Short mmCIF file of C-alpha atoms in Angstrom, two decimals:
data_model
loop_
_atom_site.label_atom_id
_atom_site.label_comp_id
_atom_site.label_asym_id
_atom_site.label_seq_id
_atom_site.Cartn_x
_atom_site.Cartn_y
_atom_site.Cartn_z
CA UNK A 1 17.89 -0.66 34.73
CA UNK A 2 15.72 -3.16 32.84
CA UNK A 3 17.36 -5.76 30.63
CA UNK A 4 16.69 -5.16 26.93
CA UNK A 5 15.48 -7.79 24.47
CA UNK A 6 15.07 -7.34 20.73
CA UNK A 7 16.09 -3.71 20.30
CA UNK A 8 17.90 -4.34 17.01
CA UNK A 9 19.29 -1.80 14.53
CA UNK A 10 16.99 -3.02 11.75
CA UNK A 11 13.84 -2.37 13.82
CA UNK A 12 14.59 1.31 14.42
CA UNK A 13 15.25 4.30 12.19
CA UNK A 14 18.59 4.95 13.89
CA UNK A 15 21.46 2.52 14.26
CA UNK A 16 23.39 1.77 17.43
CA UNK A 17 20.54 0.00 19.20
CA UNK A 18 21.34 -1.83 22.44
CA UNK A 19 21.08 -5.34 20.92
CA UNK A 20 23.01 -4.61 17.68
CA UNK A 21 22.04 -6.28 14.41
CA UNK A 22 19.30 -8.88 14.33
CA UNK A 23 21.31 -10.83 11.74
CA UNK A 24 23.95 -11.53 14.41
CA UNK A 25 21.27 -12.95 16.75
CA UNK A 26 19.60 -15.36 14.29
CA UNK A 27 20.24 -19.05 14.99
CA UNK A 28 19.40 -22.20 13.04
CA UNK A 29 17.51 -23.68 16.00
CA UNK A 30 15.89 -22.31 19.11
CA UNK A 31 15.92 -23.29 22.75
CA UNK A 32 14.28 -26.66 23.57
CA UNK A 33 11.55 -24.77 25.46
CA UNK A 34 11.15 -22.07 22.82
CA UNK A 35 7.38 -22.49 22.69
CA UNK A 36 7.10 -21.74 26.44
CA UNK A 37 9.50 -18.80 26.12
CA UNK A 38 7.40 -17.31 23.32
CA UNK A 39 4.23 -17.74 25.40
CA UNK A 40 5.95 -15.95 28.29
CA UNK A 41 6.97 -13.05 26.04
CA UNK A 42 3.44 -12.87 24.57
CA UNK A 43 2.01 -12.62 28.12
CA UNK A 44 4.13 -9.59 29.07
CA UNK A 45 2.68 -6.47 30.66
CA UNK A 46 1.87 -3.88 27.97
CA UNK A 47 3.59 -0.60 28.88
CA UNK A 48 3.21 1.52 25.77
CA UNK A 49 0.74 0.66 23.02
CA UNK A 50 1.83 1.95 19.61
CA UNK A 51 -0.61 2.04 16.70
CA UNK A 52 1.47 1.13 13.68
CA UNK A 53 2.14 -1.72 11.33
CA UNK A 54 5.40 -3.42 10.52
CA UNK A 55 6.90 -6.32 8.64
CA UNK A 56 9.51 -8.93 9.43
CA UNK A 57 12.82 -7.12 8.83
CA UNK A 58 14.46 -10.34 7.61
CA UNK A 59 11.82 -11.73 5.23
CA UNK A 60 9.70 -8.63 4.54
CA UNK A 61 6.49 -10.54 5.27
CA UNK A 62 3.74 -9.59 7.66
CA UNK A 63 3.46 -11.59 10.86
CA UNK A 64 1.16 -12.02 13.82
CA UNK A 65 2.70 -9.04 15.66
CA UNK A 66 2.74 -6.67 12.67
CA UNK A 67 0.01 -4.45 14.17
CA UNK A 68 1.56 -2.50 17.02
CA UNK A 69 4.96 -4.12 16.51
CA UNK A 70 7.00 -1.55 18.45
CA UNK A 71 4.66 -1.45 21.46
CA UNK A 72 6.66 -2.07 24.63
CA UNK A 73 6.24 -5.04 26.98
CA UNK A 74 7.84 -6.01 30.29
CA UNK A 75 7.95 -8.57 33.04
CA UNK A 76 9.37 -6.05 35.51
CA UNK A 77 12.98 -7.09 34.88
CA UNK A 78 13.19 -7.06 31.09
CA UNK A 79 11.82 -4.80 28.35
CA UNK A 80 11.02 -5.94 24.80
CA UNK A 81 9.11 -4.90 21.71
CA UNK A 82 5.77 -6.57 21.10
CA UNK A 83 7.12 -8.19 17.92
CA UNK A 84 10.08 -9.79 19.72
CA UNK A 85 8.26 -13.14 20.25
CA UNK A 86 7.87 -13.38 16.45
CA UNK A 87 11.64 -13.20 15.98
CA UNK A 88 12.20 -15.77 18.72
CA UNK A 89 9.76 -18.31 17.25
CA UNK A 90 10.51 -17.68 13.57
CA UNK A 91 14.22 -16.88 13.46
CA UNK A 92 15.27 -18.39 16.81
CA UNK A 93 17.09 -15.21 17.87
CA UNK A 94 19.38 -15.76 20.81
CA UNK A 95 18.23 -14.96 24.32
CA UNK A 96 20.48 -13.91 27.23
CA UNK A 97 21.20 -16.71 29.70
CA UNK A 98 20.08 -14.51 32.63
CA UNK A 99 16.68 -14.06 30.94
CA UNK A 100 16.39 -17.80 30.32
CA UNK A 101 17.27 -18.62 33.94
CA UNK A 102 14.71 -16.12 35.26
CA UNK A 103 11.86 -17.31 33.03
CA UNK A 104 12.55 -20.96 33.76
CA UNK A 105 12.70 -20.28 37.51
CA UNK A 106 9.28 -18.61 37.22
CA UNK A 107 8.00 -21.72 35.41
CA UNK A 108 7.07 -19.49 32.44
CA UNK A 109 4.47 -17.56 34.50
CA UNK A 110 4.39 -13.77 34.10
CA UNK A 111 5.01 -12.18 37.52
CA UNK A 112 3.06 -9.42 39.23
CA UNK A 113 4.97 -6.11 39.21
CA UNK A 114 5.18 -3.81 42.22
CA UNK A 115 5.02 -0.34 40.66
CA UNK A 116 7.13 1.39 43.34
CA UNK A 117 10.02 -1.00 42.66
CA UNK A 118 9.54 -0.99 38.89
CA UNK A 119 9.23 2.78 38.24
CA UNK A 120 12.89 3.78 38.84
CA UNK A 121 14.10 1.02 36.48
CA UNK A 122 11.56 2.10 33.87
CA UNK A 123 12.62 5.75 34.15
CA UNK A 124 16.28 4.82 33.75
CA UNK A 125 15.72 2.50 30.77
CA UNK A 126 13.25 4.36 28.56
CA UNK A 127 15.70 7.03 27.29
CA UNK A 128 18.07 4.25 26.17
CA UNK A 129 15.45 2.92 23.75
CA UNK A 130 14.38 6.33 22.46
CA UNK A 131 11.36 6.87 24.71
CA UNK A 132 12.56 9.72 26.94
CA UNK A 133 9.15 11.37 26.48
CA UNK A 134 7.61 8.45 28.43
CA UNK A 135 9.57 9.30 31.60
CA UNK A 136 8.66 9.52 34.46
CA UNK A 137 6.50 6.44 35.04
CA UNK A 138 2.97 7.47 35.87
CA UNK A 139 0.46 4.99 37.14
CA UNK A 140 -2.34 5.05 39.68
CA UNK A 141 -1.84 1.31 40.18
CA UNK A 142 0.32 -0.05 42.99
CA UNK A 143 0.76 -3.43 41.29
CA UNK A 144 0.50 -4.68 37.74
CA UNK A 145 -1.15 -8.08 37.74
CA UNK A 146 -0.80 -10.25 34.63
CA UNK A 147 -4.05 -10.33 32.70
CA UNK A 148 -4.92 -12.88 30.06
CA UNK A 149 -4.67 -11.35 26.59
CA UNK A 150 -5.91 -12.79 23.34
CA UNK A 151 -2.77 -13.34 21.29
CA UNK A 152 -2.97 -14.86 17.84
CA UNK A 153 -0.75 -17.90 17.62
CA UNK A 154 1.65 -18.27 14.70
CA UNK A 155 -0.27 -21.24 13.27
CA UNK A 156 -3.55 -19.27 13.41
CA UNK A 157 -1.98 -16.28 11.67
CA UNK A 158 -0.34 -18.44 8.99
CA UNK A 159 -3.62 -20.30 8.37
CA UNK A 160 -5.57 -17.04 8.01
CA UNK A 161 -2.93 -15.67 5.64
CA UNK A 162 -3.14 -18.78 3.44
CA UNK A 163 -6.94 -18.60 3.38
CA UNK A 164 -6.74 -14.95 2.37
CA UNK A 165 -4.34 -15.82 -0.45
CA UNK A 166 -6.68 -18.58 -1.66
CA UNK A 167 -9.51 -16.05 -1.83
CA UNK A 168 -7.36 -13.86 -4.06
CA UNK A 169 -5.42 -16.38 -6.17
CA UNK A 170 -4.70 -14.22 -9.23
CA UNK A 171 -3.32 -10.79 -8.53
CA UNK A 172 -2.87 -8.41 -5.67
CA UNK A 173 -5.37 -6.72 -3.40
CA UNK A 174 -4.48 -3.37 -4.99
CA UNK A 175 -5.50 -4.45 -8.47
CA UNK A 176 -9.25 -4.59 -9.16
CA UNK A 177 -10.61 -7.93 -10.33
CA UNK A 178 -12.48 -8.35 -13.54
CA UNK A 179 -16.22 -8.64 -13.05
CA UNK A 180 -17.59 -12.18 -13.17
CA UNK A 181 -19.68 -13.26 -16.09
CA UNK A 182 -23.24 -14.06 -15.19
#
């Protein structure tokens, strides 16, 4: 079975998720190598791409992983939601020591996955996170090789959000602006 990261009650419509409440996982400070850990999580293999939008369940604000937030990612040993890196970098949620040891031993490099070894673990894990319809694993590939993906960094997202707010200083996007005098 794959290890599970970030499957919190607040992120799903049903309670009793494998990782419990996100509020119990929030810490005042993150790991010393948190930036590298977030980069590792961002580089995960995309398993299931979900077209949806979400907000931070703690603050209610949008974040860099809001689009497709519940898409599923893996490194072949662990499974996490696409928005999990946001919670690690923003709220410093705790990470299992076995995950930390593995990532550090890999020097923060996403490994290649051998599909024949991965598939049984995938099939066993997916029903636990509510994705029984995704079983069995089907892939024509024999290996999954990490591919570079363009991932917006937190600073880029925050900067774009501030610029957007400056362009709309008085009022919301839903409320029409008064026409300018010419």
